[in-house]
Amino acid sequence: MMQAMSDASPHPSSTGRRERVLSGAQPTADSYHLGNYFGAFRQWVALQDDFEAFYFIPDLHAITVEYDPAQLRERTYIAAAQLLAAGVDPARSALFVQSHVPEHAQLAWVLGGITGFGEASRMTQFKDKSAKGGQDASSVGLFTYPILMAADILVYQADKVPVGEDQRQHVELTRNLAQRFNHRFGETFTVPQAHIVKATAKIYDLQDPTAKMSGSNPSHAGVVDLDDTAKQAAKKIRSAMTDSGTEIRFDRESKPGISNLLSIYAALTDRTIESLETEYADKQYGHLKVDLGELVGDFVQSFGDRTRALLDDRAELDRVLAAGAERAREVAAETLAAVYDRSGFVAPR
Ligand code: TYM
């Protein structure tokens, strides 16, 4: 039986089950942006064909910074609609909200016991985020955030975690915690791998092409939000900061602005950077920006249309999320039971 199942699955893991993929994206803005889409969602969608997929909206992570509850609730629905609009298919992937699966938080507590204080202090994302508001303004939740992320991943025994470059260190911590637990308490967790597609691992801000595109940037002039109108998006691309010189060539060091636009162009059209360099060899920056502005405009337009249609039917979104959480809990409960047992907790009888 096991054998037949693994034969039918394109990516059987060492335990004979289908390999699993897991990822999440925080509902901390009114919309996801182009960086999330190219850095993460495109890979999520591609991987759901061959893997058993778990994709979720980390609302528990979202409360580690100051937030408004009503806004969080609305943003969670928007996130669900945008992930569906991006191509997450509930028939193939469990799409759910993190807080619907209490095992994430329960496992995080256990993992907290084997995480070193110094180890957690080395997380660069925490250092960056806490530096912005000052250490006293940072919550303990922001500090322990990577431990919850490790629990998100390990509770599903995920093999692959498609993320952008900025999450690499968190996945590395997750691997360390999985190995440490396995070593101390016996084989329990699959040690996951980050799945980072180099070409789109970091999409940069259009106004500051040395910084990553981020929803928490105070100005969205350099951020193409997936709910922008075609006009807004095209304008942002046309106004992108570009480099001195005139040549359209990919060179991250001396031409970060043009290189970023070429990366976005290549990702959006599935073309190579080289073919774009050839096409634009005799043209000017303005030509590239106008063309890419139109392409991105069309893209966000149809993305927005799909999202709005999905948001119009909240009951259907609730159904999708409930089914996703039900599937997720089956797997998460099994892992948590094994972890509690290995940890030496007396089983309730
Ligand atoms: P988050 O919500 O900041 O971002 C969601 C995904 O988008 C990627 N990303 C980018 N990729 C390329 N260029 C960019 N400019 C860019 N900005 C964001 C991120 O790398 C991420 O893949 N901690 C996570 C959420 C999370 C998670 C998890 C992810 C919680 N639990 C478990 C994977 C597995 C985060 O804050 O991503």
CSV table of N, CA, C and O in Angstrom, one decimal, residues 134-248:
chain,number,residue,atom,x,y,z
A,134,GLY,N,13.3,50.8,18.0
A,134,GLY,CA,14.0,50.9,19.3
A,134,GLY,C,13.6,49.6,20.1
A,134,GLY,O,12.5,49.1,20.0
A,135,GLN,N,14.6,49.1,20.9
A,135,GLN,CA,14.4,47.8,21.5
A,135,GLN,C,13.2,47.8,22.5
A,135,GLN,O,12.5,46.8,22.5
A,136,ASP,N,12.9,48.9,23.1
A,136,ASP,CA,11.8,48.9,24.1
A,136,ASP,C,10.5,48.9,23.4
A,136,ASP,O,9.5,48.4,23.9
A,137,ALA,N,10.5,49.3,22.1
A,137,ALA,CA,9.2,49.3,21.4
A,137,ALA,C,9.0,47.9,20.8
A,137,ALA,O,7.9,47.6,20.3
A,138,SER,N,10.0,47.0,20.8
A,138,SER,CA,9.8,45.7,20.2
A,138,SER,C,9.1,44.8,21.2
A,138,SER,O,9.5,44.8,22.4
A,139,SER,N,8.3,43.9,20.7
A,139,SER,CA,7.6,43.0,21.6
A,139,SER,C,8.4,41.7,21.7
A,139,SER,O,9.3,41.4,20.9
A,140,VAL,N,8.2,41.0,22.8
A,140,VAL,CA,8.8,39.6,23.0
A,140,VAL,C,8.4,38.7,21.8
A,140,VAL,O,9.1,37.9,21.3
A,141,GLY,N,7.1,38.9,21.4
A,141,GLY,CA,6.6,38.1,20.2
A,141,GLY,C,7.4,38.3,19.0
A,141,GLY,O,7.7,37.4,18.2
A,142,LEU,N,7.9,39.6,18.8
A,142,LEU,CA,8.7,39.8,17.6
A,142,LEU,C,10.1,39.0,17.7
A,142,LEU,O,10.6,38.5,16.7
A,143,PHE,N,10.5,39.0,18.9
A,143,PHE,CA,11.8,38.2,19.2
A,143,PHE,C,11.6,36.7,19.0
A,143,PHE,O,12.5,36.1,18.4
A,144,THR,N,10.5,36.2,19.4
A,144,THR,CA,10.3,34.7,19.3
A,144,THR,C,9.6,34.3,18.0
A,144,THR,O,9.4,33.1,17.7
A,145,TYR,N,9.4,35.3,17.2
A,145,TYR,CA,8.7,35.1,15.9
A,145,TYR,C,9.3,33.9,15.1
A,145,TYR,O,8.6,33.1,14.5
A,146,PRO,N,10.7,33.9,15.0
A,146,PRO,CA,11.3,32.8,14.1
A,146,PRO,C,11.0,31.4,14.7
A,146,PRO,O,11.0,30.4,14.0
A,147,ILE,N,10.8,31.3,16.0
A,147,ILE,CA,10.5,30.0,16.6
A,147,ILE,C,9.1,29.6,16.2
A,147,ILE,O,8.9,28.4,15.9
A,148,LEU,N,8.2,30.5,16.1
A,148,LEU,CA,6.8,30.2,15.6
A,148,LEU,C,6.9,29.8,14.2
A,148,LEU,O,6.2,28.9,13.7
A,149,MET,N,7.8,30.5,13.4
A,149,MET,CA,7.9,30.1,12.0
A,149,MET,C,8.5,28.7,11.9
A,149,MET,O,8.1,27.9,11.0
A,150,ALA,N,9.4,28.4,12.7
A,150,ALA,CA,10.0,27.0,12.7
A,150,ALA,C,8.9,26.0,13.0
A,150,ALA,O,8.8,25.0,12.3
A,151,ALA,N,8.0,26.3,13.9
A,151,ALA,CA,6.9,25.4,14.3
A,151,ALA,C,5.9,25.3,13.1
A,151,ALA,O,5.5,24.2,12.8
A,152,ASP,N,5.7,26.4,12.4
A,152,ASP,CA,4.8,26.4,11.2
A,152,ASP,C,5.3,25.3,10.2
A,152,ASP,O,4.5,24.6,9.6
A,153,ILE,N,6.6,25.3,10.0
A,153,ILE,CA,7.2,24.4,9.0
A,153,ILE,C,7.3,23.0,9.5
A,153,ILE,O,6.9,22.0,8.8
A,154,LEU,N,7.7,22.8,10.8
A,154,LEU,CA,8.0,21.4,11.3
A,154,LEU,C,6.7,20.7,11.6
A,154,LEU,O,6.7,19.5,11.5
A,155,VAL,N,5.7,21.4,11.9
A,155,VAL,CA,4.5,20.7,12.3
A,155,VAL,C,3.8,20.0,11.1
A,155,VAL,O,3.1,19.0,11.3
A,156,TYR,N,4.2,20.3,9.9
A,156,TYR,CA,3.7,19.6,8.7
A,156,TYR,C,4.8,18.7,8.2
A,156,TYR,O,4.6,18.1,7.1
A,157,GLN,N,5.9,18.6,8.8
A,157,GLN,CA,7.0,17.7,8.3
A,157,GLN,C,7.3,18.1,6.9
A,157,GLN,O,7.5,17.3,6.0
A,158,ALA,N,7.4,19.5,6.7
A,158,ALA,CA,7.6,20.0,5.3
A,158,ALA,C,9.0,19.6,4.8
A,158,ALA,O,10.0,19.7,5.6
A,159,ASP,N,9.1,19.3,3.5
A,159,ASP,CA,10.4,19.0,2.9
A,159,ASP,C,10.9,20.3,2.3
A,159,ASP,O,12.1,20.5,2.3
A,160,LYS,N,10.0,21.1,1.7
A,160,LYS,CA,10.5,22.3,1.0
A,160,LYS,C,9.7,23.5,1.4
A,160,LYS,O,8.5,23.4,1.7
A,161,VAL,N,10.4,24.6,1.5
A,161,VAL,CA,9.8,25.9,1.9
A,161,VAL,C,10.1,27.0,0.9
A,161,VAL,O,11.2,27.6,0.9
A,162,PRO,N,9.2,27.3,0.0
A,162,PRO,CA,9.5,28.3,-1.0
A,162,PRO,C,9.4,29.7,-0.4
A,162,PRO,O,8.3,30.1,0.0
A,163,VAL,N,10.5,30.4,-0.4
A,163,VAL,CA,10.5,31.8,0.2
A,163,VAL,C,11.4,32.6,-0.6
A,163,VAL,O,12.2,32.1,-1.4
A,164,GLY,N,11.4,33.9,-0.3
A,164,GLY,CA,12.4,34.9,-0.9
A,164,GLY,C,13.6,34.8,0.0
A,164,GLY,O,13.7,34.2,1.1
A,165,GLU,N,14.7,35.5,-0.5
A,165,GLU,CA,16.0,35.5,0.2
A,165,GLU,C,15.9,35.9,1.7
A,165,GLU,O,16.6,35.4,2.5
A,166,ASP,N,15.0,36.9,2.0
A,166,ASP,CA,15.0,37.4,3.3
A,166,ASP,C,14.6,36.4,4.4
A,166,ASP,O,14.7,36.6,5.6
A,167,GLN,N,14.0,35.3,4.0
A,167,GLN,CA,13.6,34.2,4.9
A,167,GLN,C,14.6,33.1,5.1
A,167,GLN,O,14.4,32.1,5.8
A,168,ARG,N,15.7,33.2,4.4
A,168,ARG,CA,16.7,32.1,4.4
A,168,ARG,C,17.2,31.8,5.8
A,168,ARG,O,17.2,30.6,6.2
A,169,GLN,N,17.5,32.8,6.5
A,169,GLN,CA,18.1,32.6,7.9
A,169,GLN,C,17.0,31.9,8.8
A,169,GLN,O,17.4,31.1,9.6
A,170,HIS,N,15.8,32.3,8.6
A,170,HIS,CA,14.7,31.6,9.4
A,170,HIS,C,14.6,30.2,9.1
A,170,HIS,O,14.3,29.3,10.0
A,171,VAL,N,14.7,29.8,7.9
A,171,VAL,CA,14.6,28.4,7.5
A,171,VAL,C,15.9,27.7,8.0
A,171,VAL,O,15.8,26.5,8.4
A,172,GLU,N,17.0,28.3,8.0
A,172,GLU,CA,18.2,27.8,8.5
A,172,GLU,C,18.0,27.5,10.1
A,172,GLU,O,18.4,26.4,10.5
A,173,LEU,N,17.5,28.4,10.8
A,173,LEU,CA,17.2,28.2,12.2
A,173,LEU,C,16.2,27.0,12.4
A,173,LEU,O,16.4,26.1,13.3
A,174,THR,N,15.2,26.9,11.5
A,174,THR,CA,14.3,25.8,11.6
A,174,THR,C,15.0,24.5,11.4
A,174,THR,O,14.7,23.5,12.1
A,175,ARG,N,15.9,24.4,10.4
A,175,ARG,CA,16.7,23.2,10.2
A,175,ARG,C,17.5,22.8,11.5
A,175,ARG,O,17.5,21.7,11.9
A,176,ASN,N,18.1,23.8,12.1
A,176,ASN,CA,18.9,23.6,13.3
A,176,ASN,C,18.0,23.0,14.4
A,176,ASN,O,18.4,22.1,15.1
A,177,LEU,N,16.9,23.6,14.6
A,177,LEU,CA,16.0,23.2,15.7
A,177,LEU,C,15.5,21.8,15.4
A,177,LEU,O,15.4,21.0,16.4
A,178,ALA,N,15.2,21.5,14.2
A,178,ALA,CA,14.7,20.1,13.8
A,178,ALA,C,15.8,19.1,14.1
A,178,ALA,O,15.5,18.1,14.8
A,179,GLN,N,17.0,19.4,13.7
A,179,GLN,CA,18.1,18.5,14.0
A,179,GLN,C,18.4,18.3,15.5
A,179,GLN,O,18.6,17.2,16.0
A,180,ARG,N,18.3,19.4,16.2
A,180,ARG,CA,18.5,19.4,17.6
A,180,ARG,C,17.5,18.5,18.3
A,180,ARG,O,17.8,17.7,19.2
A,181,PHE,N,16.2,18.8,18.0
A,181,PHE,CA,15.2,18.0,18.6
A,181,PHE,C,15.3,16.5,18.3
A,181,PHE,O,15.3,15.6,19.2
A,182,ASN,N,15.6,16.2,17.0
A,182,ASN,CA,15.8,14.8,16.6
A,182,ASN,C,16.9,14.1,17.4
A,182,ASN,O,16.8,13.0,17.8
A,183,HIS,N,18.0,14.9,17.6
A,183,HIS,CA,19.1,14.4,18.2
A,183,HIS,C,18.9,14.1,19.7
A,183,HIS,O,19.2,13.1,20.3
A,184,ARG,N,18.2,15.1,20.4
A,184,ARG,CA,17.9,14.9,21.8
A,184,ARG,C,16.8,13.9,22.1
A,184,ARG,O,16.9,13.3,23.2
A,185,PHE,N,15.8,13.9,21.3
A,185,PHE,CA,14.6,13.2,21.7
A,185,PHE,C,14.2,12.1,20.8
A,185,PHE,O,13.2,11.4,21.0
A,186,GLY,N,15.0,11.9,19.7
A,186,GLY,CA,14.7,10.8,18.7
A,186,GLY,C,14.1,11.4,17.5
A,186,GLY,O,13.4,12.5,17.5
A,187,GLU,N,14.3,10.7,16.3
A,187,GLU,CA,13.8,11.2,15.0
A,187,GLU,C,12.4,11.6,15.1
A,187,GLU,O,11.5,10.7,15.3
A,188,THR,N,12.1,12.8,14.8
A,188,THR,CA,10.7,13.3,14.9
A,188,THR,C,10.3,14.1,13.7
A,188,THR,O,9.3,14.0,13.1
A,189,PHE,N,11.3,15.0,13.4
A,189,PHE,CA,11.0,16.0,12.3
A,189,PHE,C,11.7,15.7,11.0
A,189,PHE,O,12.9,15.4,11.0
A,190,THR,N,11.1,16.0,9.9
A,190,THR,CA,11.7,16.2,8.6
A,190,THR,C,12.6,17.4,8.7
A,190,THR,O,12.0,18.5,9.1
A,191,VAL,N,13.8,17.4,8.2
A,191,VAL,CA,14.6,18.6,8.2
A,191,VAL,C,14.3,19.3,6.8
A,191,VAL,O,14.6,18.7,5.8
A,192,PRO,N,13.7,20.5,6.8
A,192,PRO,CA,13.3,21.1,5.6
A,192,PRO,C,14.4,21.8,4.8
A,192,PRO,O,15.4,22.1,5.4
A,193,GLN,N,14.1,22.0,3.6
A,193,GLN,CA,15.0,22.8,2.8
A,193,GLN,C,14.3,24.1,2.3
A,193,GLN,O,13.2,24.0,1.8
A,194,ALA,N,15.1,25.2,2.3
A,194,ALA,CA,14.5,26.4,1.7
A,194,ALA,C,14.5,26.2,0.1
A,194,ALA,O,15.5,25.6,-0.4
A,195,HIS,N,13.5,26.7,-0.5
A,195,HIS,CA,13.4,26.7,-2.0
A,195,HIS,C,13.4,28.1,-2.4
A,195,HIS,O,12.4,28.8,-2.3
A,196,ILE,N,14.6,28.6,-2.9
A,196,ILE,CA,14.7,30.0,-3.2
A,196,ILE,C,15.2,30.1,-4.7
A,196,ILE,O,16.2,29.6,-5.0
A,197,VAL,N,14.4,30.7,-5.5
A,197,VAL,CA,14.7,30.9,-6.9
A,197,VAL,C,15.5,32.1,-7.1
A,197,VAL,O,15.0,33.2,-6.8
A,198,LYS,N,16.7,31.9,-7.5
A,198,LYS,CA,17.7,33.0,-7.4
A,198,LYS,C,17.3,34.3,-8.2
A,198,LYS,O,17.4,35.4,-7.7
A,199,ALA,N,16.7,34.1,-9.4
A,199,ALA,CA,16.4,35.2,-10.3
A,199,ALA,C,15.4,36.2,-9.6
A,199,ALA,O,15.4,37.4,-9.9
A,200,THR,N,14.5,35.7,-8.8
A,200,THR,CA,13.5,36.5,-8.2
A,200,THR,C,13.5,36.5,-6.6
A,200,THR,O,12.6,36.8,-6.0
A,201,ALA,N,14.7,36.0,-6.1
A,201,ALA,CA,14.8,35.9,-4.6
A,201,ALA,C,14.6,37.2,-3.9
A,201,ALA,O,14.2,37.3,-2.7
A,202,LYS,N,15.0,38.3,-4.6
A,202,LYS,CA,14.9,39.6,-4.0
A,202,LYS,C,14.5,40.6,-5.0
A,202,LYS,O,15.4,40.9,-5.9
A,203,ILE,N,13.3,41.1,-5.0
A,203,ILE,CA,12.8,42.1,-5.9
A,203,ILE,C,13.1,43.4,-5.1
A,203,ILE,O,12.7,43.5,-3.9
A,204,TYR,N,13.6,44.4,-5.7
A,204,TYR,CA,14.0,45.6,-5.0
A,204,TYR,C,13.0,46.7,-5.1
A,204,TYR,O,12.2,46.8,-6.1
A,205,ASP,N,13.1,47.7,-4.2
A,205,ASP,CA,12.2,48.8,-4.2
A,205,ASP,C,12.5,49.7,-5.5
A,205,ASP,O,13.6,49.9,-5.8
A,206,LEU,N,11.4,50.2,-6.1
A,206,LEU,CA,11.7,50.9,-7.4
A,206,LEU,C,12.3,52.2,-7.2
A,206,LEU,O,13.0,52.8,-8.0
A,207,GLN,N,12.1,52.8,-6.0
A,207,GLN,CA,12.7,54.1,-5.7
A,207,GLN,C,14.1,54.0,-5.0
A,207,GLN,O,14.9,54.9,-5.1
A,208,ASP,N,14.3,52.8,-4.4
A,208,ASP,CA,15.6,52.6,-3.8
A,208,ASP,C,16.1,51.2,-4.1
A,208,ASP,O,15.9,50.2,-3.4
A,209,PRO,N,16.6,51.0,-5.3
A,209,PRO,CA,16.9,49.7,-5.8
A,209,PRO,C,18.0,48.9,-5.1
A,209,PRO,O,18.5,47.9,-5.6
A,210,THR,N,18.4,49.5,-3.9
A,210,THR,CA,19.4,48.7,-3.1
A,210,THR,C,18.7,48.1,-1.9
A,210,THR,O,19.2,47.3,-1.2
A,211,ALA,N,17.4,48.5,-1.7
A,211,ALA,CA,16.6,47.9,-0.6
A,211,ALA,C,15.5,47.0,-1.2
A,211,ALA,O,15.0,47.3,-2.3
A,212,LYS,N,15.1,46.0,-0.4
A,212,LYS,CA,14.1,45.1,-0.9
A,212,LYS,C,12.7,45.8,-1.0
A,212,LYS,O,12.4,46.7,-0.2
A,213,MET,N,11.9,45.4,-1.9
A,213,MET,CA,10.5,45.9,-2.0
A,213,MET,C,9.8,45.3,-0.8
A,213,MET,O,9.9,44.2,-0.5
A,214,SER,N,9.2,46.2,0.0
A,214,SER,CA,8.6,45.8,1.2
A,214,SER,C,7.3,46.5,1.5
A,214,SER,O,7.2,47.8,1.4
A,215,GLY,N,6.3,45.8,2.0
A,215,GLY,CA,5.0,46.4,2.3
A,215,GLY,C,5.1,47.4,3.4
A,215,GLY,O,4.3,48.3,3.6
A,216,SER,N,6.1,47.2,4.3
A,216,SER,CA,6.3,48.2,5.4
A,216,SER,C,7.0,49.4,5.1
A,216,SER,O,7.2,50.3,6.0
A,217,ASN,N,7.5,49.6,3.8
A,217,ASN,CA,8.1,50.9,3.4
A,217,ASN,C,7.1,52.0,3.6
A,217,ASN,O,5.9,51.8,3.2
A,218,PRO,N,7.4,53.1,4.3
A,218,PRO,CA,6.5,54.1,4.5
A,218,PRO,C,5.9,54.7,3.2
A,218,PRO,O,4.7,55.0,3.1
A,219,SER,N,6.7,54.8,2.1
A,219,SER,CA,6.1,55.2,0.9
A,219,SER,C,6.0,54.0,-0.1
A,219,SER,O,6.9,53.2,-0.1
A,220,HIS,N,4.8,54.0,-0.7
A,220,HIS,CA,4.6,52.9,-1.7
A,220,HIS,C,5.0,53.3,-3.1
A,220,HIS,O,4.6,52.6,-4.1
A,221,ALA,N,5.7,54.4,-3.3
A,221,ALA,CA,6.1,54.8,-4.6
A,221,ALA,C,7.0,53.8,-5.3
A,221,ALA,O,7.0,53.7,-6.5
A,222,GLY,N,7.7,53.1,-4.5
A,222,GLY,CA,8.6,52.1,-5.0
A,222,GLY,C,8.1,50.7,-4.9
A,222,GLY,O,8.9,49.7,-5.1
A,223,VAL,N,6.9,50.5,-4.5
A,223,VAL,CA,6.3,49.2,-4.2
A,223,VAL,C,5.1,49.0,-5.2
A,223,VAL,O,4.1,49.8,-5.1
A,224,VAL,N,5.1,48.0,-6.0
A,224,VAL,CA,3.9,47.7,-6.8
A,224,VAL,C,3.0,46.8,-6.0
A,224,VAL,O,3.4,45.6,-5.8
A,225,ASP,N,1.9,47.3,-5.5
A,225,ASP,CA,1.0,46.5,-4.8
A,225,ASP,C,0.1,45.7,-5.8
A,225,ASP,O,-0.3,46.2,-6.8
A,226,LEU,N,-0.3,44.5,-5.4
A,226,LEU,CA,-1.1,43.7,-6.3
A,226,LEU,C,-2.5,44.2,-6.4
A,226,LEU,O,-3.2,43.8,-7.3
A,227,ASP,N,-2.9,45.2,-5.6
A,227,ASP,CA,-4.2,45.8,-5.7
A,227,ASP,C,-4.1,47.2,-6.4
A,227,ASP,O,-5.1,48.0,-6.4
A,228,ASP,N,-2.9,47.6,-6.9
A,228,ASP,CA,-2.8,48.8,-7.6
A,228,ASP,C,-3.7,48.8,-8.9
A,228,ASP,O,-3.9,47.7,-9.5
A,229,THR,N,-4.1,50.0,-9.3
A,229,THR,CA,-4.8,50.0,-10.6
A,229,THR,C,-3.7,49.9,-11.7
A,229,THR,O,-2.5,50.1,-11.4
A,230,ALA,N,-4.1,49.6,-12.9
A,230,ALA,CA,-3.1,49.5,-14.0
A,230,ALA,C,-2.3,50.8,-14.1
A,230,ALA,O,-1.1,50.9,-14.3
A,231,LYS,N,-3.1,51.9,-14.0
A,231,LYS,CA,-2.5,53.2,-14.1
A,231,LYS,C,-1.4,53.5,-13.0
A,231,LYS,O,-0.3,54.0,-13.3
A,232,GLN,N,-1.8,53.2,-11.8
A,232,GLN,CA,-0.9,53.4,-10.7
A,232,GLN,C,0.4,52.6,-10.9
A,232,GLN,O,1.5,53.1,-10.7
A,233,ALA,N,0.2,51.3,-11.2
A,233,ALA,CA,1.4,50.4,-11.4
A,233,ALA,C,2.3,50.9,-12.5
A,233,ALA,O,3.5,51.0,-12.3
A,234,ALA,N,1.7,51.3,-13.6
A,234,ALA,CA,2.5,51.7,-14.8
A,234,ALA,C,3.3,52.9,-14.4
A,234,ALA,O,4.5,53.1,-14.8
A,235,LYS,N,2.6,53.8,-13.7
A,235,LYS,CA,3.3,55.1,-13.3
A,235,LYS,C,4.5,54.8,-12.3
A,235,LYS,O,5.6,55.4,-12.5
A,236,LYS,N,4.3,53.9,-11.4
A,236,LYS,CA,5.4,53.5,-10.5
A,236,LYS,C,6.6,53.0,-11.3
A,236,LYS,O,7.7,53.3,-11.0
A,237,ILE,N,6.3,52.1,-12.3
A,237,ILE,CA,7.4,51.6,-13.1
A,237,ILE,C,8.1,52.7,-13.9
A,237,ILE,O,9.3,52.8,-13.9
A,238,ARG,N,7.3,53.5,-14.5
A,238,ARG,CA,7.8,54.6,-15.3
A,238,ARG,C,8.7,55.6,-14.5
A,238,ARG,O,9.6,56.1,-15.0
A,239,SER,N,8.3,55.7,-13.2
A,239,SER,CA,9.0,56.7,-12.3
A,239,SER,C,10.2,56.0,-11.6
A,239,SER,O,10.7,56.6,-10.7
A,240,ALA,N,10.4,54.7,-11.9
A,240,ALA,CA,11.5,54.0,-11.1
A,240,ALA,C,12.8,54.7,-11.3
A,240,ALA,O,13.1,55.3,-12.3
A,241,MET,N,13.5,54.7,-10.1
A,241,MET,CA,14.8,55.3,-10.1
A,241,MET,C,15.8,54.5,-11.0
A,241,MET,O,15.9,53.2,-10.8
A,242,THR,N,16.4,55.1,-12.0
A,242,THR,CA,17.3,54.3,-12.8
A,242,THR,C,18.7,54.9,-12.6
A,242,THR,O,18.9,56.0,-12.0
A,243,ASP,N,19.7,54.3,-13.3
A,243,ASP,CA,21.1,54.6,-13.0
A,243,ASP,C,21.6,55.6,-14.0
A,243,ASP,O,21.0,55.8,-15.1
A,244,SER,N,22.7,56.2,-13.7
A,244,SER,CA,23.4,57.0,-14.7
A,244,SER,C,23.8,56.1,-15.8
A,244,SER,O,23.9,54.9,-15.7
A,245,GLY,N,24.1,56.7,-17.0
A,245,GLY,CA,24.4,55.9,-18.1
A,245,GLY,C,23.2,55.7,-18.9
A,245,GLY,O,22.1,56.1,-18.6
A,246,THR,N,23.3,55.0,-20.1
A,246,THR,CA,22.2,54.8,-21.0
A,246,THR,C,22.0,53.4,-21.4
A,246,THR,O,20.9,53.0,-21.9
A,247,GLU,N,23.0,52.6,-21.1
A,247,GLU,CA,22.9,51.2,-21.6
A,247,GLU,C,22.0,50.3,-20.8
A,247,GLU,O,22.0,50.3,-19.6
A,248,ILE,N,21.2,49.5,-21.5
A,248,ILE,CA,20.3,48.6,-20.8
A,248,ILE,C,20.9,47.3,-20.7
A,248,ILE,O,21.0,46.5,-21.6
